[in-house]
Short mmCIF file of N, CA and C in Angstrom, two decimals:
data_model
loop_
_atom_site.label_atom_id
_atom_site.label_comp_id
_atom_site.label_asym_id
_atom_site.label_seq_id
_atom_site.Cartn_x
_atom_site.Cartn_y
_atom_site.Cartn_z
N UNK A 1 -11.74 0.76 -3.81
CA UNK A 1 -11.86 1.97 -4.59
C UNK A 1 -12.44 1.62 -5.95
N UNK A 2 -13.58 2.11 -6.23
CA UNK A 2 -14.22 1.79 -7.49
C UNK A 2 -14.05 2.89 -8.52
N UNK A 3 -13.77 4.10 -8.08
CA UNK A 3 -13.61 5.19 -9.02
C UNK A 3 -12.30 5.01 -9.80
N UNK A 4 -12.25 5.61 -10.98
CA UNK A 4 -11.06 5.48 -11.82
C UNK A 4 -10.13 6.68 -11.68
N UNK A 5 -10.25 7.39 -10.59
CA UNK A 5 -9.37 8.54 -10.37
C UNK A 5 -8.06 8.06 -9.76
N UNK A 6 -7.10 8.93 -9.72
CA UNK A 6 -5.84 8.59 -9.08
C UNK A 6 -4.82 8.02 -10.04
N UNK A 7 -3.88 7.28 -9.47
CA UNK A 7 -2.76 6.72 -10.22
C UNK A 7 -2.68 5.24 -9.90
N UNK A 8 -2.51 4.41 -10.92
CA UNK A 8 -2.32 2.98 -10.68
C UNK A 8 -1.02 2.53 -11.32
N UNK A 9 -0.24 1.80 -10.54
CA UNK A 9 1.01 1.21 -11.02
C UNK A 9 0.82 -0.30 -11.10
N UNK A 10 1.29 -0.88 -12.16
CA UNK A 10 1.30 -2.34 -12.30
C UNK A 10 2.71 -2.72 -12.68
N UNK A 11 3.28 -3.64 -11.92
CA UNK A 11 4.68 -4.00 -12.14
C UNK A 11 4.91 -5.43 -11.69
N UNK A 12 6.04 -5.97 -12.06
CA UNK A 12 6.41 -7.30 -11.58
C UNK A 12 6.48 -7.27 -10.06
N UNK A 13 6.02 -8.34 -9.44
CA UNK A 13 6.07 -8.44 -7.97
C UNK A 13 7.50 -8.79 -7.58
N UNK A 14 8.34 -7.79 -7.64
CA UNK A 14 9.78 -7.96 -7.44
C UNK A 14 10.30 -6.80 -6.59
N UNK A 15 11.14 -7.09 -5.60
CA UNK A 15 11.64 -6.02 -4.72
C UNK A 15 12.38 -4.89 -5.44
N UNK A 16 12.91 -5.15 -6.62
CA UNK A 16 13.62 -4.10 -7.35
C UNK A 16 12.68 -2.98 -7.80
N UNK A 17 11.38 -3.21 -7.76
CA UNK A 17 10.40 -2.22 -8.20
C UNK A 17 9.93 -1.29 -7.08
N UNK A 18 10.36 -1.57 -5.85
CA UNK A 18 9.84 -0.82 -4.70
C UNK A 18 10.18 0.67 -4.74
N UNK A 19 11.33 1.02 -5.28
CA UNK A 19 11.71 2.44 -5.32
C UNK A 19 10.73 3.26 -6.15
N UNK A 20 10.16 2.67 -7.19
CA UNK A 20 9.19 3.37 -8.02
C UNK A 20 7.92 3.65 -7.23
N UNK A 21 7.45 2.66 -6.50
CA UNK A 21 6.22 2.82 -5.71
C UNK A 21 6.43 3.86 -4.61
N UNK A 22 7.59 3.82 -3.96
CA UNK A 22 7.89 4.82 -2.91
C UNK A 22 7.91 6.23 -3.50
N UNK A 23 8.49 6.39 -4.69
CA UNK A 23 8.58 7.71 -5.32
C UNK A 23 7.19 8.25 -5.65
N UNK A 24 6.31 7.41 -6.15
CA UNK A 24 4.95 7.85 -6.46
C UNK A 24 4.22 8.23 -5.18
N UNK A 25 4.36 7.41 -4.13
CA UNK A 25 3.71 7.73 -2.85
C UNK A 25 4.18 9.09 -2.33
N UNK A 26 5.49 9.32 -2.39
CA UNK A 26 6.04 10.59 -1.91
C UNK A 26 5.52 11.77 -2.73
N UNK A 27 5.47 11.61 -4.03
CA UNK A 27 5.00 12.70 -4.90
C UNK A 27 3.54 13.04 -4.60
N UNK A 28 2.71 12.03 -4.45
CA UNK A 28 1.30 12.28 -4.16
C UNK A 28 1.14 12.97 -2.80
N UNK A 29 1.88 12.50 -1.80
CA UNK A 29 1.81 13.12 -0.48
C UNK A 29 2.29 14.57 -0.51
N UNK A 30 3.36 14.85 -1.27
CA UNK A 30 3.85 16.23 -1.39
C UNK A 30 2.80 17.13 -2.03
N UNK A 31 2.12 16.62 -3.04
CA UNK A 31 1.08 17.41 -3.72
C UNK A 31 -0.11 17.69 -2.80
N UNK A 32 -0.26 16.90 -1.73
CA UNK A 32 -1.32 17.12 -0.76
C UNK A 32 -0.83 17.95 0.43
N UNK A 33 0.38 18.49 0.31
CA UNK A 33 0.99 19.31 1.36
C UNK A 33 1.19 18.57 2.67
N UNK A 34 1.48 17.26 2.60
CA UNK A 34 1.86 16.52 3.80
C UNK A 34 3.19 17.09 4.29
N UNK A 35 3.39 17.07 5.61
CA UNK A 35 4.69 17.49 6.13
C UNK A 35 5.71 16.37 5.87
N UNK A 36 6.98 16.68 6.10
CA UNK A 36 8.04 15.72 5.77
C UNK A 36 7.90 14.40 6.51
N UNK A 37 7.52 14.44 7.78
CA UNK A 37 7.34 13.20 8.54
C UNK A 37 6.21 12.35 7.97
N UNK A 38 5.10 12.99 7.60
CA UNK A 38 3.97 12.25 7.04
C UNK A 38 4.31 11.66 5.67
N UNK A 39 5.11 12.37 4.89
CA UNK A 39 5.56 11.86 3.60
C UNK A 39 6.40 10.60 3.81
N UNK A 40 7.33 10.67 4.76
CA UNK A 40 8.19 9.51 5.05
C UNK A 40 7.36 8.35 5.59
N UNK A 41 6.37 8.65 6.44
CA UNK A 41 5.50 7.60 6.96
C UNK A 41 4.77 6.89 5.83
N UNK A 42 4.24 7.66 4.89
CA UNK A 42 3.53 7.05 3.77
C UNK A 42 4.47 6.22 2.91
N UNK A 43 5.65 6.74 2.64
CA UNK A 43 6.63 5.98 1.85
C UNK A 43 6.96 4.65 2.53
N UNK A 44 7.21 4.68 3.83
CA UNK A 44 7.53 3.45 4.56
C UNK A 44 6.34 2.49 4.58
N UNK A 45 5.15 3.02 4.74
CA UNK A 45 3.95 2.18 4.78
C UNK A 45 3.72 1.50 3.43
N UNK A 46 3.90 2.25 2.35
CA UNK A 46 3.73 1.68 1.01
C UNK A 46 4.82 0.64 0.75
N UNK A 47 6.03 0.92 1.18
CA UNK A 47 7.13 -0.03 1.03
C UNK A 47 6.82 -1.33 1.77
N UNK A 48 6.36 -1.21 3.01
CA UNK A 48 6.04 -2.39 3.80
C UNK A 48 4.86 -3.16 3.20
N UNK A 49 3.85 -2.45 2.73
CA UNK A 49 2.70 -3.07 2.09
C UNK A 49 3.14 -3.87 0.87
N UNK A 50 3.89 -3.24 0.00
CA UNK A 50 4.31 -3.91 -1.24
C UNK A 50 5.31 -5.03 -0.96
N UNK A 51 6.19 -4.84 -0.01
CA UNK A 51 7.14 -5.91 0.36
C UNK A 51 6.39 -7.13 0.88
N UNK A 52 5.38 -6.88 1.71
CA UNK A 52 4.56 -7.98 2.24
C UNK A 52 3.88 -8.73 1.10
N UNK A 53 3.29 -7.99 0.17
CA UNK A 53 2.61 -8.63 -0.95
C UNK A 53 3.59 -9.40 -1.83
N UNK A 54 4.77 -8.87 -2.03
CA UNK A 54 5.78 -9.56 -2.85
C UNK A 54 6.14 -10.91 -2.23
N UNK A 55 6.24 -10.96 -0.91
CA UNK A 55 6.59 -12.24 -0.26
C UNK A 55 5.47 -13.27 -0.42
N UNK A 56 4.24 -12.82 -0.62
CA UNK A 56 3.10 -13.72 -0.78
C UNK A 56 2.80 -14.05 -2.24
N UNK A 57 3.45 -13.35 -3.15
CA UNK A 57 3.12 -13.42 -4.57
C UNK A 57 3.40 -14.78 -5.20
N UNK A 58 2.54 -15.15 -6.13
CA UNK A 58 2.76 -16.33 -6.96
C UNK A 58 3.89 -16.03 -7.95
N UNK A 59 4.44 -17.05 -8.54
CA UNK A 59 5.49 -16.86 -9.55
C UNK A 59 4.96 -16.00 -10.70
N UNK A 60 5.78 -15.07 -11.15
CA UNK A 60 5.45 -14.17 -12.27
C UNK A 60 4.20 -13.32 -12.03
N UNK A 61 3.87 -13.05 -10.77
CA UNK A 61 2.69 -12.24 -10.44
C UNK A 61 2.94 -10.77 -10.74
N UNK A 62 1.84 -10.06 -10.94
CA UNK A 62 1.88 -8.62 -11.14
C UNK A 62 1.38 -7.96 -9.86
N UNK A 63 2.14 -6.99 -9.37
CA UNK A 63 1.74 -6.20 -8.21
C UNK A 63 1.03 -4.96 -8.72
N UNK A 64 -0.15 -4.71 -8.20
CA UNK A 64 -0.93 -3.53 -8.58
C UNK A 64 -1.05 -2.63 -7.36
N UNK A 65 -0.81 -1.35 -7.56
CA UNK A 65 -0.88 -0.39 -6.46
C UNK A 65 -1.61 0.85 -6.96
N UNK A 66 -2.79 1.11 -6.38
CA UNK A 66 -3.62 2.24 -6.80
C UNK A 66 -3.60 3.32 -5.72
N UNK A 67 -3.29 4.54 -6.11
CA UNK A 67 -3.25 5.69 -5.20
C UNK A 67 -4.38 6.64 -5.55
N UNK A 68 -5.10 7.12 -4.55
CA UNK A 68 -6.14 8.12 -4.77
C UNK A 68 -6.17 9.05 -3.55
N UNK A 69 -6.69 10.24 -3.76
CA UNK A 69 -6.84 11.21 -2.68
C UNK A 69 -8.33 11.40 -2.45
N UNK A 70 -8.76 11.25 -1.18
CA UNK A 70 -10.18 11.41 -0.90
C UNK A 70 -10.53 12.88 -0.66
N UNK A 71 -11.78 13.14 -0.41
CA UNK A 71 -12.25 14.51 -0.24
C UNK A 71 -11.63 15.25 0.93
N UNK A 72 -11.13 14.51 1.92
CA UNK A 72 -10.50 15.13 3.09
C UNK A 72 -8.99 15.33 2.89
N UNK A 73 -8.48 14.94 1.72
CA UNK A 73 -7.05 15.10 1.45
C UNK A 73 -6.20 13.93 1.90
N UNK A 74 -6.82 12.86 2.39
CA UNK A 74 -6.06 11.67 2.80
C UNK A 74 -5.69 10.87 1.55
N UNK A 75 -4.54 10.23 1.61
CA UNK A 75 -4.10 9.36 0.52
C UNK A 75 -4.57 7.95 0.82
N UNK A 76 -5.26 7.35 -0.14
CA UNK A 76 -5.74 5.97 -0.03
C UNK A 76 -4.94 5.12 -1.00
N UNK A 77 -4.43 4.02 -0.49
CA UNK A 77 -3.62 3.11 -1.30
C UNK A 77 -4.29 1.74 -1.28
N UNK A 78 -4.52 1.19 -2.45
CA UNK A 78 -5.08 -0.16 -2.58
C UNK A 78 -4.08 -0.99 -3.38
N UNK A 79 -3.46 -1.95 -2.71
CA UNK A 79 -2.46 -2.79 -3.37
C UNK A 79 -2.95 -4.23 -3.39
N UNK A 80 -2.58 -4.96 -4.44
CA UNK A 80 -2.99 -6.36 -4.53
C UNK A 80 -2.01 -7.14 -5.39
N UNK A 81 -2.02 -8.46 -5.16
CA UNK A 81 -1.16 -9.35 -5.92
C UNK A 81 -1.79 -10.74 -5.96
N UNK A 82 -1.58 -11.47 -7.05
CA UNK A 82 -1.97 -12.88 -7.10
C UNK A 82 -1.02 -13.64 -6.20
N UNK A 83 -1.59 -14.49 -5.34
CA UNK A 83 -0.78 -15.13 -4.30
C UNK A 83 -0.67 -16.63 -4.51
N UNK A 84 0.34 -17.19 -3.83
CA UNK A 84 0.59 -18.64 -3.88
C UNK A 84 -0.47 -19.42 -3.12
N UNK A 85 -1.03 -18.82 -2.08
CA UNK A 85 -1.98 -19.53 -1.22
C UNK A 85 -2.99 -18.55 -0.64
N UNK A 86 -3.90 -19.08 0.15
CA UNK A 86 -4.93 -18.25 0.79
C UNK A 86 -4.41 -17.53 2.03
N UNK A 87 -3.15 -17.75 2.37
CA UNK A 87 -2.57 -17.10 3.56
C UNK A 87 -2.38 -15.61 3.27
N UNK A 88 -2.95 -14.78 4.12
CA UNK A 88 -2.76 -13.34 3.99
C UNK A 88 -1.52 -12.91 4.75
N UNK A 89 -1.36 -11.62 4.94
CA UNK A 89 -0.21 -11.11 5.69
C UNK A 89 -0.21 -11.61 7.13
N UNK A 90 0.97 -11.75 7.70
CA UNK A 90 1.11 -12.14 9.10
C UNK A 90 0.89 -10.89 9.95
N UNK A 91 -0.32 -10.76 10.49
CA UNK A 91 -0.67 -9.55 11.24
C UNK A 91 -0.03 -9.50 12.62
N UNK A 92 0.74 -10.52 12.99
CA UNK A 92 1.47 -10.50 14.24
C UNK A 92 2.94 -10.15 14.05
N UNK A 93 3.35 -9.93 12.80
CA UNK A 93 4.76 -9.68 12.52
C UNK A 93 5.17 -8.25 12.89
N UNK A 94 6.46 -8.05 13.05
CA UNK A 94 6.98 -6.72 13.34
C UNK A 94 6.65 -5.76 12.20
N UNK A 95 6.81 -6.21 10.97
CA UNK A 95 6.52 -5.36 9.81
C UNK A 95 5.08 -4.89 9.80
N UNK A 96 4.15 -5.77 10.17
CA UNK A 96 2.74 -5.40 10.20
C UNK A 96 2.48 -4.37 11.29
N UNK A 97 3.15 -4.54 12.43
CA UNK A 97 2.99 -3.55 13.52
C UNK A 97 3.51 -2.18 13.11
N UNK A 98 4.64 -2.17 12.39
CA UNK A 98 5.18 -0.91 11.88
C UNK A 98 4.18 -0.28 10.92
N UNK A 99 3.66 -1.09 10.00
CA UNK A 99 2.71 -0.59 9.01
C UNK A 99 1.50 0.03 9.68
N UNK A 100 0.91 -0.65 10.64
CA UNK A 100 -0.30 -0.13 11.29
C UNK A 100 -0.01 1.12 12.12
N UNK A 101 1.22 1.27 12.58
CA UNK A 101 1.59 2.47 13.35
C UNK A 101 1.78 3.69 12.44
N UNK A 102 2.09 3.47 11.17
CA UNK A 102 2.42 4.57 10.25
C UNK A 102 1.20 5.20 9.58
N UNK A 103 0.08 4.49 9.55
CA UNK A 103 -1.08 4.98 8.81
C UNK A 103 -2.31 5.05 9.70
N UNK A 104 -3.36 5.66 9.17
CA UNK A 104 -4.60 5.81 9.93
C UNK A 104 -5.41 4.51 9.97
N UNK A 105 -5.39 3.77 8.88
CA UNK A 105 -6.11 2.50 8.86
C UNK A 105 -5.50 1.55 7.84
N UNK A 106 -5.62 0.26 8.12
CA UNK A 106 -5.15 -0.80 7.22
C UNK A 106 -6.22 -1.87 7.18
N UNK A 107 -6.49 -2.36 5.99
CA UNK A 107 -7.45 -3.45 5.82
C UNK A 107 -6.84 -4.47 4.87
N UNK A 108 -7.01 -5.73 5.19
CA UNK A 108 -6.49 -6.78 4.32
C UNK A 108 -7.60 -7.77 4.01
N UNK A 109 -7.49 -8.38 2.84
CA UNK A 109 -8.50 -9.35 2.41
C UNK A 109 -7.84 -10.32 1.45
N UNK A 110 -8.25 -11.58 1.53
CA UNK A 110 -7.81 -12.58 0.55
C UNK A 110 -9.04 -12.96 -0.26
N UNK A 111 -8.95 -12.71 -1.55
CA UNK A 111 -10.05 -12.99 -2.47
C UNK A 111 -9.75 -14.31 -3.18
N UNK A 112 -10.72 -15.18 -3.18
CA UNK A 112 -10.52 -16.47 -3.84
C UNK A 112 -11.36 -16.51 -5.10
N UNK A 113 -10.69 -16.33 -6.25
CA UNK A 113 -11.39 -16.40 -7.54
C UNK A 113 -10.72 -17.52 -8.33
N UNK A 114 -10.01 -17.19 -9.35
CA UNK A 114 -9.18 -18.18 -10.05
C UNK A 114 -7.81 -18.11 -9.41
N UNK A 115 -7.66 -18.78 -8.29
CA UNK A 115 -6.46 -18.63 -7.48
C UNK A 115 -6.78 -17.71 -6.32
N UNK A 116 -5.76 -17.08 -5.79
CA UNK A 116 -5.93 -16.19 -4.64
C UNK A 116 -5.38 -14.81 -4.97
N UNK A 117 -6.06 -13.78 -4.50
CA UNK A 117 -5.57 -12.41 -4.63
C UNK A 117 -5.58 -11.81 -3.24
N UNK A 118 -4.41 -11.33 -2.81
CA UNK A 118 -4.29 -10.70 -1.50
C UNK A 118 -4.34 -9.19 -1.70
N UNK A 119 -5.21 -8.54 -0.95
CA UNK A 119 -5.37 -7.08 -1.00
C UNK A 119 -4.90 -6.48 0.32
N UNK A 120 -4.23 -5.36 0.26
CA UNK A 120 -3.95 -4.54 1.44
C UNK A 120 -4.31 -3.11 1.06
N UNK A 121 -5.24 -2.52 1.81
CA UNK A 121 -5.67 -1.15 1.59
C UNK A 121 -5.28 -0.33 2.81
N UNK A 122 -4.77 0.87 2.58
CA UNK A 122 -4.41 1.74 3.70
C UNK A 122 -4.81 3.17 3.42
N UNK A 123 -4.94 3.93 4.52
CA UNK A 123 -5.28 5.34 4.44
C UNK A 123 -4.29 6.11 5.31
N UNK A 124 -3.75 7.19 4.75
CA UNK A 124 -2.84 8.06 5.49
C UNK A 124 -3.29 9.51 5.32
N UNK A 125 -3.60 10.15 6.44
CA UNK A 125 -3.93 11.58 6.43
C UNK A 125 -2.66 12.38 6.68
N UNK A 126 -2.72 13.66 6.40
CA UNK A 126 -1.57 14.50 6.73
C UNK A 126 -1.44 14.59 8.24
N UNK A 127 -0.42 15.26 8.73
CA UNK A 127 -0.05 15.24 10.15
C UNK A 127 -1.15 15.68 11.10
N UNK A 128 -2.22 16.29 10.62
CA UNK A 128 -3.28 16.76 11.51
C UNK A 128 -4.03 15.64 12.23
N UNK A 129 -3.77 14.38 11.85
CA UNK A 129 -4.53 13.26 12.43
C UNK A 129 -4.27 13.08 13.93
N UNK A 130 -3.09 13.41 14.38
CA UNK A 130 -2.75 13.27 15.81
C UNK A 130 -2.39 14.65 16.34
N UNK A 131 -3.20 15.16 17.24
CA UNK A 131 -2.93 16.48 17.80
C UNK A 131 -2.01 16.35 19.00
N UNK A 132 -1.00 17.20 19.03
CA UNK A 132 -0.05 17.16 20.15
C UNK A 132 -0.46 18.15 21.22
#
């Protein structure tokens, strides 16, 4: 996401901060008229994303989480953290499977600049994405 729209949170990469990120995700989803199940899905997905990044974080790292709404009303989340190593998320883990089931798309990348930065980007549309 290159545009400066939306909301960005920067906080210590610490599990005690997760409730703040979940609250912001829920508020943004509510403002987009997501149904209750989709709001909960987004909250869980953001929680899992940030928890995953926290486990990979370097000492004293800052977790950054950017929320934006695209033209179709989907919520896009771009989260990143400075990491201890080039190892990205374990895409075979149960948590990763849960994450990918909750959202429309997930993308991860490890950027090697001055150290390592792990990115996880996700997109969640309102309940219309799966027709019953």
